[in-house]
Short mmCIF file of the C-alpha atoms (twelve columns), coordinates in Angstrom:
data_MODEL
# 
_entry.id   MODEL 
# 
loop_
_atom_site.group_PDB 
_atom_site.id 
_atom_site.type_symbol 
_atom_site.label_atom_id 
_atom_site.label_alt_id 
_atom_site.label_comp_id 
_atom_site.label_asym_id 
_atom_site.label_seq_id 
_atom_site.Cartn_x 
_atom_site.Cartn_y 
_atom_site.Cartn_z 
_atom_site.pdbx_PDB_model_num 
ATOM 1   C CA . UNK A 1   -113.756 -52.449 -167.712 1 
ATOM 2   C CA . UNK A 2   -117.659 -51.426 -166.666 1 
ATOM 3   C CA . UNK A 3   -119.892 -54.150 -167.646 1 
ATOM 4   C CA . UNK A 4   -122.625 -52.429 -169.886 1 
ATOM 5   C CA . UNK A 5   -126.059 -52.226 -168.325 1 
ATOM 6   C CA . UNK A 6   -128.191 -54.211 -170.455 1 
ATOM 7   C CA . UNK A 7   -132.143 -55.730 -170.720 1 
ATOM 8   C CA . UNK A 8   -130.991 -59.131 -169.566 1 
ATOM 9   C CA . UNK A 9   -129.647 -57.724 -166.217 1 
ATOM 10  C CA . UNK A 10  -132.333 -55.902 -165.845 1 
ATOM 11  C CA . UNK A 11  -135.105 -58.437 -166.087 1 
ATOM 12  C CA . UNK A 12  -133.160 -60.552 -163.393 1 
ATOM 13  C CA . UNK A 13  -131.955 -57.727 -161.048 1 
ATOM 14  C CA . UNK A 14  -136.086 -56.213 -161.043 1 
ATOM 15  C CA . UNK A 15  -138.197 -58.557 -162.231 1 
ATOM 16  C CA . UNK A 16  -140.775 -58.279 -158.956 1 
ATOM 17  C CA . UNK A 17  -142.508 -55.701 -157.088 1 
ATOM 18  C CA . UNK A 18  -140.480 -56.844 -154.136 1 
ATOM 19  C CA . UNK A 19  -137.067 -56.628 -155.778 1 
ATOM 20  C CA . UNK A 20  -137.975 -52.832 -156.659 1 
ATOM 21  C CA . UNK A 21  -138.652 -52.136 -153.057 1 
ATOM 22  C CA . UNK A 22  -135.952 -53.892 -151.799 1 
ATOM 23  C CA . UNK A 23  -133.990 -51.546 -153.844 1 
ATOM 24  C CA . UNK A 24  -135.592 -48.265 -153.116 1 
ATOM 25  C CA . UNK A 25  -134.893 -48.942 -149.452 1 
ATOM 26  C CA . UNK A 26  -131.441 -49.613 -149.553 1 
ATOM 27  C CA . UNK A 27  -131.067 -46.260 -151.760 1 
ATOM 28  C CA . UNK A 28  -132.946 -44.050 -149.215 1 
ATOM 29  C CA . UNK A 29  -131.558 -46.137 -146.028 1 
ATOM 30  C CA . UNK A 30  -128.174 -47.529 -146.620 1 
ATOM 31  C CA . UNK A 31  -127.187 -48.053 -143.340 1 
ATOM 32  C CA . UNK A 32  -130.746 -49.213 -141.687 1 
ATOM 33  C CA . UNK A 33  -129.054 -51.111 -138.698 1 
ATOM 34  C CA . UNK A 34  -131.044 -49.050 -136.024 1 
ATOM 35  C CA . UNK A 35  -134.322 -48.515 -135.630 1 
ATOM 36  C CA . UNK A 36  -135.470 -44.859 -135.680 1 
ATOM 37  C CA . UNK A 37  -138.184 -44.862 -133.393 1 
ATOM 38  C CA . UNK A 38  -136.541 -47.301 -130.412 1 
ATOM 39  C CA . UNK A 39  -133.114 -47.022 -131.381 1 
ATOM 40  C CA . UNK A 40  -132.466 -50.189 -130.889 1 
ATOM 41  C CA . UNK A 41  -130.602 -52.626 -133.625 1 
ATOM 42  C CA . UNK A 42  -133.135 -54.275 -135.744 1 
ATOM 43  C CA . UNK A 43  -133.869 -56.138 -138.828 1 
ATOM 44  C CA . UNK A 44  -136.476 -54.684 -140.759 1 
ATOM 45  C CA . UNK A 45  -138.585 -57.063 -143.260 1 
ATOM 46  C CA . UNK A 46  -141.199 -56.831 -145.465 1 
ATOM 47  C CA . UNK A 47  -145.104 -57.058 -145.472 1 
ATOM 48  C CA . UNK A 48  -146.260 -58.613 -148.384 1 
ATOM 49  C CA . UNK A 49  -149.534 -57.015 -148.202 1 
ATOM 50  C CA . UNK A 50  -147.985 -53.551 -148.001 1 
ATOM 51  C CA . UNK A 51  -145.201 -51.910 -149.633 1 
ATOM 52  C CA . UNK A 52  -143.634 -51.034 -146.063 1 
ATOM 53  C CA . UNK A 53  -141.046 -52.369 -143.362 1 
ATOM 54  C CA . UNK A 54  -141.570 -52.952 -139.803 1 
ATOM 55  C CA . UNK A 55  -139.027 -53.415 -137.124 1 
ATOM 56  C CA . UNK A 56  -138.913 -56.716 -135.508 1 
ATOM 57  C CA . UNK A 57  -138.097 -55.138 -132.299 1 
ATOM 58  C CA . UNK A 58  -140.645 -52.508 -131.770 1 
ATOM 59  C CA . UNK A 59  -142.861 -52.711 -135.213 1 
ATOM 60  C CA . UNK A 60  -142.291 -49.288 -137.031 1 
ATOM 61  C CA . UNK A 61  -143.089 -49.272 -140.252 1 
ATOM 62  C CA . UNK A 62  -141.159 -47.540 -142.843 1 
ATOM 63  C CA . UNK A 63  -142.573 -46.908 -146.098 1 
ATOM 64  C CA . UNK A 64  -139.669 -46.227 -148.662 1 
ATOM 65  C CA . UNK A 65  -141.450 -45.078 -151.352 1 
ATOM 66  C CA . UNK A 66  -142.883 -41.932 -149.623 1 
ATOM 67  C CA . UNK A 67  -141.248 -38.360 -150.847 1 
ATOM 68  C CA . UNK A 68  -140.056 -40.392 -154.077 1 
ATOM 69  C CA . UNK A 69  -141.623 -40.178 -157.275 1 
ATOM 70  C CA . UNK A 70  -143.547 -43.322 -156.457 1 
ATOM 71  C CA . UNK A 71  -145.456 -42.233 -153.889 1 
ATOM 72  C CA . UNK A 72  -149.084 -42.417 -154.579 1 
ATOM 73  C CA . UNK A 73  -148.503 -44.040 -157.363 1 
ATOM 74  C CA . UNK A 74  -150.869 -47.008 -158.579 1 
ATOM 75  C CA . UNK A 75  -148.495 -47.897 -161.335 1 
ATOM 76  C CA . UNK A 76  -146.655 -51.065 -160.068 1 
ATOM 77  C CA . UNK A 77  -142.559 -50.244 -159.515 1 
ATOM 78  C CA . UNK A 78  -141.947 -53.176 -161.953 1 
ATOM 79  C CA . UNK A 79  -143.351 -50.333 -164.556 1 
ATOM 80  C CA . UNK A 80  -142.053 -47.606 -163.014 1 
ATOM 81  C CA . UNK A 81  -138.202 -49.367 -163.037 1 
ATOM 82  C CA . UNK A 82  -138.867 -50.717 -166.746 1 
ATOM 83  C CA . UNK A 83  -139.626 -46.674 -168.216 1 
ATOM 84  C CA . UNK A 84  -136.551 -45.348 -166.609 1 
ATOM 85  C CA . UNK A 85  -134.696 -47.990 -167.853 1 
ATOM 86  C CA . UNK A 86  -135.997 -47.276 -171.117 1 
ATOM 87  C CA . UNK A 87  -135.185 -43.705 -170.443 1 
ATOM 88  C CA . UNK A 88  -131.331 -44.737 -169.786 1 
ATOM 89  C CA . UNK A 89  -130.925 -46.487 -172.719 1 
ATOM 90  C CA . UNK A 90  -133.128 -44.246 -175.681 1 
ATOM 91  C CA . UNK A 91  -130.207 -42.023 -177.056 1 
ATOM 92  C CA . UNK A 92  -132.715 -39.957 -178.555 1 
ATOM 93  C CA . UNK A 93  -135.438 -38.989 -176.102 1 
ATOM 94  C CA . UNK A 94  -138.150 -41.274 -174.601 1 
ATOM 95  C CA . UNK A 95  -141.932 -40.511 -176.079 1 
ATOM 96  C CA . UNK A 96  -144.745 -40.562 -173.799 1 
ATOM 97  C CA . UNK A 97  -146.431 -42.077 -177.392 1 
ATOM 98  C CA . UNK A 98  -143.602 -44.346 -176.978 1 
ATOM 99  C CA . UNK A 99  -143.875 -45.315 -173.147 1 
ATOM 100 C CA . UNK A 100 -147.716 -45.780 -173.684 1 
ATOM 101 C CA . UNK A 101 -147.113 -48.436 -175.989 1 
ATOM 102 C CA . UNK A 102 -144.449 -50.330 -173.762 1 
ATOM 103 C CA . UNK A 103 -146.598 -50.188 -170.667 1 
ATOM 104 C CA . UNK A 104 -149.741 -50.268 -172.058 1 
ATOM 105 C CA . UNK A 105 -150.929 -47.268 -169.825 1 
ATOM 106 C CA . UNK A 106 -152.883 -44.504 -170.626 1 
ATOM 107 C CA . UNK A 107 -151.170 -41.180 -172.304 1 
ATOM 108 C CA . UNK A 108 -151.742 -39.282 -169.431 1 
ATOM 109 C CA . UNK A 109 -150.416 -41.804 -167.364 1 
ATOM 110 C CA . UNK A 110 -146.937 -42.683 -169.572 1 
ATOM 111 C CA . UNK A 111 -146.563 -38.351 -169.738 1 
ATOM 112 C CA . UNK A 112 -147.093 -37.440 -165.855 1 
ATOM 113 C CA . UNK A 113 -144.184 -40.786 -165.277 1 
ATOM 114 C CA . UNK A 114 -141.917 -39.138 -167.751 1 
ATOM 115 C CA . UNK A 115 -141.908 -35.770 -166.064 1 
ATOM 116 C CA . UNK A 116 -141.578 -37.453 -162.922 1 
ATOM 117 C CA . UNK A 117 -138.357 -38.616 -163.719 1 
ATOM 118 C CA . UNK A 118 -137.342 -35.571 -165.792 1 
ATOM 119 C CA . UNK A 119 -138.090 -33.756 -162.155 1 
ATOM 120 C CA . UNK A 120 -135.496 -35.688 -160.417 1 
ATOM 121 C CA . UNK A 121 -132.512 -35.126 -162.910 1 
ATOM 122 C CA . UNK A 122 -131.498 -31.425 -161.982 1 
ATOM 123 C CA . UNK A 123 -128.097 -31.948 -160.339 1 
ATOM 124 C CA . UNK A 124 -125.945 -28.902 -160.551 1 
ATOM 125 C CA . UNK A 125 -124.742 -28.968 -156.888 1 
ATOM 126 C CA . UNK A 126 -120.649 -28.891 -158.058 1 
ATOM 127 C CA . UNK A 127 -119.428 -25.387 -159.320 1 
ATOM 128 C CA . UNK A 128 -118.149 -25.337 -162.667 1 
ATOM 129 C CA . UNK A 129 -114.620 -24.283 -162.734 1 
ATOM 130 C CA . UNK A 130 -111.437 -24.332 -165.327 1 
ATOM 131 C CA . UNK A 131 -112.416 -23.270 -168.892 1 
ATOM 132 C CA . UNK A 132 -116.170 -22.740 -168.908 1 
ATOM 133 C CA . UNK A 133 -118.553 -21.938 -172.165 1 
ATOM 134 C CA . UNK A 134 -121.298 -19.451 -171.412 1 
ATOM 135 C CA . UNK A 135 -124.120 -19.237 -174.138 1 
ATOM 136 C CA . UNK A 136 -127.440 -19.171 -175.089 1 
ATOM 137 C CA . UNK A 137 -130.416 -20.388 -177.708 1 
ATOM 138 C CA . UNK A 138 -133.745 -20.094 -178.307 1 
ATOM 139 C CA . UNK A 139 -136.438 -22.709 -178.217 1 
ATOM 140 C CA . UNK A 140 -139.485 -23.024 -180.813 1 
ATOM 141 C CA . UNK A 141 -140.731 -22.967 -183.893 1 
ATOM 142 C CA . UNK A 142 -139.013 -21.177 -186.839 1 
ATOM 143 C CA . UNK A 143 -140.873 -18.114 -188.150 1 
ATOM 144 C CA . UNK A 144 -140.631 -18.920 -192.026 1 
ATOM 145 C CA . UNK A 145 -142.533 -22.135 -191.490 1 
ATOM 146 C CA . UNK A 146 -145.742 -20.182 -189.823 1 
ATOM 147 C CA . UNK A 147 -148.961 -19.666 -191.681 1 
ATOM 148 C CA . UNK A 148 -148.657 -16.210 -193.375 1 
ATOM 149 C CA . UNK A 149 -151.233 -14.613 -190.857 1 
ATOM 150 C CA . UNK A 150 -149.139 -16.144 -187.685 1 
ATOM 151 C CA . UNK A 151 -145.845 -14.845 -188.860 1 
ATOM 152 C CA . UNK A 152 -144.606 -12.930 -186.054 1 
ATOM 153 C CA . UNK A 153 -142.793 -9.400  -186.617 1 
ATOM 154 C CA . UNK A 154 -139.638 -8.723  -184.923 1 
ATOM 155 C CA . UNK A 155 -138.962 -11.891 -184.045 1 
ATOM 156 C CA . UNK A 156 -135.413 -12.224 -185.133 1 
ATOM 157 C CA . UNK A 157 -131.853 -12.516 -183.318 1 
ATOM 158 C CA . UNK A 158 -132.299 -12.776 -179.638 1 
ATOM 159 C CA . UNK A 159 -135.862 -11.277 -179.542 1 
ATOM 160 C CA . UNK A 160 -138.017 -14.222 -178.028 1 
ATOM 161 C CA . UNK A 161 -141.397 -13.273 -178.696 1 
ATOM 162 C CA . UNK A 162 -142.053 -16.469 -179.968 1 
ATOM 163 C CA . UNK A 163 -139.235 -18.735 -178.290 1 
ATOM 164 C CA . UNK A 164 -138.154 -19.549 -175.056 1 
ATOM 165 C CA . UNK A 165 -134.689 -19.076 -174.161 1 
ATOM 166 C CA . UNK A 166 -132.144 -21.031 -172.332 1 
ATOM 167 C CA . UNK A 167 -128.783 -20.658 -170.776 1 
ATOM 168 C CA . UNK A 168 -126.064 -23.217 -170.687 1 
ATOM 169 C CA . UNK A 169 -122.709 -23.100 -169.138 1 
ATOM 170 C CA . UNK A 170 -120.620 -25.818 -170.236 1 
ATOM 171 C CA . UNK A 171 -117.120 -26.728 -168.433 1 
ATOM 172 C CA . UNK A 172 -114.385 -28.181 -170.861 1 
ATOM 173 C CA . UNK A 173 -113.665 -32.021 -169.786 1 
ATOM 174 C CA . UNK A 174 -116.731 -31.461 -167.265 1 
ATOM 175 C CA . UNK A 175 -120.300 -31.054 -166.799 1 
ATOM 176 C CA . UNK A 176 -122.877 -28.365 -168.907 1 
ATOM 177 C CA . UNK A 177 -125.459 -26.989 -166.694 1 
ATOM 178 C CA . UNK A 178 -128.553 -25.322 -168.602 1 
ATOM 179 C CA . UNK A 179 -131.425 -23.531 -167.213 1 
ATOM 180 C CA . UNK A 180 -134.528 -21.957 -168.819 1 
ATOM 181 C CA . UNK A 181 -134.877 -17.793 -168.288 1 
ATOM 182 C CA . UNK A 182 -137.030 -15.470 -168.919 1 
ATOM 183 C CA . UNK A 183 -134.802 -13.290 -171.314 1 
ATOM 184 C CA . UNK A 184 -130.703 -12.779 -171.928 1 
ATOM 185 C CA . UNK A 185 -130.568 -9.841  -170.552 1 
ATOM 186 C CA . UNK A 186 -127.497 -9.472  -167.891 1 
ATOM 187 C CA . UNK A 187 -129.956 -9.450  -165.136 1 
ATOM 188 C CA . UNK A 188 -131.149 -12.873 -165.750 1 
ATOM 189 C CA . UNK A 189 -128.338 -14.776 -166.957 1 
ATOM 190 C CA . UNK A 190 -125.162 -13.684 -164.724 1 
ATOM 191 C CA . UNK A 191 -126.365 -13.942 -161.837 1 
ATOM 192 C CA . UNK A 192 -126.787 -17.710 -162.460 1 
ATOM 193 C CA . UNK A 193 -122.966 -17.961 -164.155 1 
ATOM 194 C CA . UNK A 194 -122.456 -16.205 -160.607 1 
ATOM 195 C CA . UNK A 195 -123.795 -19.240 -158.480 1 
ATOM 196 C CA . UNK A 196 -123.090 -21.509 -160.706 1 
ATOM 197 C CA . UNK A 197 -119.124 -21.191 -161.830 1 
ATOM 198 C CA . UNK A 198 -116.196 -21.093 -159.202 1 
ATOM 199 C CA . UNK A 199 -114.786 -17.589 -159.119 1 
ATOM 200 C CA . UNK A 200 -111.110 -16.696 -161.261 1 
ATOM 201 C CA . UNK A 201 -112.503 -19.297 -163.704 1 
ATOM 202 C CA . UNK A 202 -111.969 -18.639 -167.400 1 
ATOM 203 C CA . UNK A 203 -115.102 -18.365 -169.385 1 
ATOM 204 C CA . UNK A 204 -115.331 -18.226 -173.288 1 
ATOM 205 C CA . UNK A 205 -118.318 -16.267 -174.528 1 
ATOM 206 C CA . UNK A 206 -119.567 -14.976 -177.879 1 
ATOM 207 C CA . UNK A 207 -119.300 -10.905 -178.359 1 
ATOM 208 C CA . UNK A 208 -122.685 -10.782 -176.968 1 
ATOM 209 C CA . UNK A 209 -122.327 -7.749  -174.775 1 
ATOM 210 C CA . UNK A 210 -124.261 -8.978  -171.391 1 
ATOM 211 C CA . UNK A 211 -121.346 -11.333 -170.859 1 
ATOM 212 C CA . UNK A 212 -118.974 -8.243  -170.187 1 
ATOM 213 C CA . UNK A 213 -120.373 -7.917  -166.739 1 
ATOM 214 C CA . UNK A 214 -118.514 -11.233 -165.760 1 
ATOM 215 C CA . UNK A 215 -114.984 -9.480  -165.926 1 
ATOM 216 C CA . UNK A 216 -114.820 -8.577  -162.193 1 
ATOM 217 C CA . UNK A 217 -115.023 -12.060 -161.413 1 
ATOM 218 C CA . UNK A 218 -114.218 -14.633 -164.201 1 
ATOM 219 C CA . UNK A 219 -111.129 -14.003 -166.766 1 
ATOM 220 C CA . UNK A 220 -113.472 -13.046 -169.970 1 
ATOM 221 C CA . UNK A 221 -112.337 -14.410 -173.128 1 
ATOM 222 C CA . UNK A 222 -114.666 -14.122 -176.559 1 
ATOM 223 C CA . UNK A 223 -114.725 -14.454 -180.086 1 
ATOM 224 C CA . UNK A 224 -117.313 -12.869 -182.476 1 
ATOM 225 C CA . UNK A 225 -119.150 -14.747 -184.557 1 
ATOM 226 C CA . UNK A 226 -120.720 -11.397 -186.408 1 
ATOM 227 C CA . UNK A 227 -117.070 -11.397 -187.913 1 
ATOM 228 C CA . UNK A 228 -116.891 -15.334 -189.085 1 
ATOM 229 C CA . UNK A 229 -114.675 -16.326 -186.083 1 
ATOM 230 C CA . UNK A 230 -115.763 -19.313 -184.039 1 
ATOM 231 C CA . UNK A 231 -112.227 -20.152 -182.766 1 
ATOM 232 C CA . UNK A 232 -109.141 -18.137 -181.428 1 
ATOM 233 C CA . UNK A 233 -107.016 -20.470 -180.392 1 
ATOM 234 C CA . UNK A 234 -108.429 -21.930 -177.343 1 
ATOM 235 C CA . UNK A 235 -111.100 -19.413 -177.072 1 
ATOM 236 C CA . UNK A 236 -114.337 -20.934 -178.677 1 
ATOM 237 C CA . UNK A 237 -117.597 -21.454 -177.747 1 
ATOM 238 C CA . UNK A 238 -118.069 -25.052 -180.027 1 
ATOM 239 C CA . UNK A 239 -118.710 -27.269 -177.277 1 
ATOM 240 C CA . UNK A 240 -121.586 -25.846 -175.906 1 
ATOM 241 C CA . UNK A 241 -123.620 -25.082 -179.133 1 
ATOM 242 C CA . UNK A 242 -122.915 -28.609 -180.136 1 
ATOM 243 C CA . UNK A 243 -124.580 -29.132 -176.742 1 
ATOM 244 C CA . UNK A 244 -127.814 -26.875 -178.093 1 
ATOM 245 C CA . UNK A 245 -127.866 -29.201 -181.129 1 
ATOM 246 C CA . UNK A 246 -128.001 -32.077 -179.502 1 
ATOM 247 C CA . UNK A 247 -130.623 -30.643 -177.562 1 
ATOM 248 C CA . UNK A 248 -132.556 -29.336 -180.268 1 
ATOM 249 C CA . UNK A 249 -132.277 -32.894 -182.001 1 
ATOM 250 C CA . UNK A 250 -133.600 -34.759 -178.860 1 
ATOM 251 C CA . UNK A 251 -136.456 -32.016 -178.769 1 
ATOM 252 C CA . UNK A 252 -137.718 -32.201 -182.597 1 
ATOM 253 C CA . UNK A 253 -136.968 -35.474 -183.316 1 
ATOM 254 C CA . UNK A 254 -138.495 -37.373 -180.404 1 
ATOM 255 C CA . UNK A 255 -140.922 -34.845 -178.723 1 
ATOM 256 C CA . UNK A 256 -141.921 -32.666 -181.840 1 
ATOM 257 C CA . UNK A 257 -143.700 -30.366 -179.346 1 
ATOM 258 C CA . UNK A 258 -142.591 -28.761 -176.080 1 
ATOM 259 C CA . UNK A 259 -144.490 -26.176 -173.968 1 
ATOM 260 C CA . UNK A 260 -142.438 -23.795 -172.089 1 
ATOM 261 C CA . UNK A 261 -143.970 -24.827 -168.992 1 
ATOM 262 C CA . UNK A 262 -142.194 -28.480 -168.762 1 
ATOM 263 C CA . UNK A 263 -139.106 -27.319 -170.913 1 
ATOM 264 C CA . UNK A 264 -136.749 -27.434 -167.863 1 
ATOM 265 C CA . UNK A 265 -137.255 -31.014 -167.511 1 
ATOM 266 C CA . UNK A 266 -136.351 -31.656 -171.435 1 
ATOM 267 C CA . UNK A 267 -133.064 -29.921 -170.608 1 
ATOM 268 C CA . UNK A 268 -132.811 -31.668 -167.550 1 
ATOM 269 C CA . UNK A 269 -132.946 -34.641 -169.369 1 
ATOM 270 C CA . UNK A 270 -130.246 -33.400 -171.939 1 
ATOM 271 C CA . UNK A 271 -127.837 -32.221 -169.245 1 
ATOM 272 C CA . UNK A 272 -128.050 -35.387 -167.629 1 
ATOM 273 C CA . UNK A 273 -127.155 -37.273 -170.531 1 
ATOM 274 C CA . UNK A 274 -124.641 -35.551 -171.947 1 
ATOM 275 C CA . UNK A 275 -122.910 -35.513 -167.762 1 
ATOM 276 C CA . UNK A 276 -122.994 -39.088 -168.004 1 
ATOM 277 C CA . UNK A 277 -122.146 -39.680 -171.503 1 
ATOM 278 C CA . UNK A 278 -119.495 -42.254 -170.632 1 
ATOM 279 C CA . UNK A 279 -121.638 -44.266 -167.734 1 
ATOM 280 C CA . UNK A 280 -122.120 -48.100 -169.002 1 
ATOM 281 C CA . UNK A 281 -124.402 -48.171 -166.343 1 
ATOM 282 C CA . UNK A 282 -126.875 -44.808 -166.732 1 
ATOM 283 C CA . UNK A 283 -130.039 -46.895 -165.024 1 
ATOM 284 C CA . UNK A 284 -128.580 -47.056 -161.650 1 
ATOM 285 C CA . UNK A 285 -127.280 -43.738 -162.034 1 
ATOM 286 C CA . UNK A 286 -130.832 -42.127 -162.247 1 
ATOM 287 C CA . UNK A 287 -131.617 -44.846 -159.455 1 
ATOM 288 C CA . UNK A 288 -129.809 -42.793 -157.397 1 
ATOM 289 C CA . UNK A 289 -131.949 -39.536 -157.840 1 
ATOM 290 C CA . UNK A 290 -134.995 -40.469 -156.219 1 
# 
């Protein structure tokens, strides 16, 4: 049985600069035995002025950090492991109200770390296949709650004049993969289910009519919810809008306020939860995105 990641391993697996880089390295060069530039085996160690490597046969220095989110970066890695560990292990969301006051950085320092990670989480490089459950919600604000002169007309259903929409496809026993579009409309979403779930898979929609163009190459099953049915038999669509709820939880309760522009990395965040849902060890798991 896993051994659950906890604060105490943490603290003695990265408690210095030089245990972060150690660590970085070994994640973007596992099998450093040769030396790139002479090709010759080599140890590489350290400089404690710099955070870089240098041969010991011909003096290259590698710098691990560079094309990772660290790069650039003043923050010290002992703060940059510490908020995605904090990431890992909030169930809820992480705050960049919340990170500011663990770190004591700046807002604008805590938000831009968040997103970093957030950037890193997209992983939707296995096809969905099996049973998969297509479907879609809207992001933002509820019209009854607007001021009567910002109520916005027409707004209701899957008009999103005033929300942003996203579309998930969810594979039973497997992993949900959710992207942000610019509308529902068959030219935006199947062409994703298209790249995105192995063809002669099964896919359970809603009687939302833009899913009908799937037939050709996915076995279409549906129920209609305009008629009170949200199961027939095994054709239901329950898994993936308890996905949107969790999402939509995560979203008001912890971040209150999302702009459309960084809403892909909120769902990135989601997805990547809920595909590791059962992983004692989710830190080292989003280690091994950068």
């Amino acid at each position: 049985m896993a051994t659950k990641y906890t604060i105490n391993i943490f603290k003695k697996e990265y408690s210095t600069e030089a245990a972060c880089l150690d660590r970085i390295l070994k994640l973007k060069y596992p099998d450093l035995k040769t030396c790139p530039k002479c090709n010759r085996e080599a140890t590489f160690t350290r400089i404690k002025t710099r955070p870089c490597y240098h041969c010991d046969k011909c003096y290259y220095q590698i710098y691990p950090t560079v094309g990772t989110i660290f790069e650039k970066s003043t923050t010290p890695l002992t703060s940059w492991f510490f908020a995605m560990y904090l990431f890992t292990a909030s169930k809820n969301g992480l705050s960049a109200k919340e990170l500011e006051r663990h770190l004591g950085v700046t807002y604008k320092c805590a938000f831009r770390m968040l997103h970093k990670i957030r950037s890193i989480l997209e992983n939707d490089k296995d096809l969905l296949s099996g049973v998969v459950e297509l479907d879609e919600t809207f992001v933002g604000g509820k019209n009854i709650n607007r001021h009567y002169d910002k109520k916005i007309q027409g707004c209701q259903g899957r008009s999103h004049k005033d929300k942003t929409p996203v579309f998930g496809m969810l594979e039973r026993g497997g992993n949900v993969v959710a992207k942000v579009v610019k509308d529902t409309k068959i030219q935006s979403i199947i062409p994703i289910a298209k790249r995105t779930i192995e063809e002669g898979s099964i896919v359970c929609t809603d009687e939302y009519s833009a899913y009908d163009s799937s037939r050709p190459d996915y076995i279409h099953e549906r129920v209609n919810h305009n008629i009170g049915q949200y199961a027939n038999g095994d054709v239901t669509t329950n898994r993936i809008e308890n996905f949107w709820s969790n999402v939509k939880r995560t979203l008001k309760g912890s971040y209150i306020t999302v702009s459309p522009k960084y809403l892909q990395n909120y769902v990135n965040e989601c997805t990547f939860k809920y595909n590791n849902k059962g992983n004692k060890n989710l830190f080292n798991e989003l280690l091994e995105h950068i």
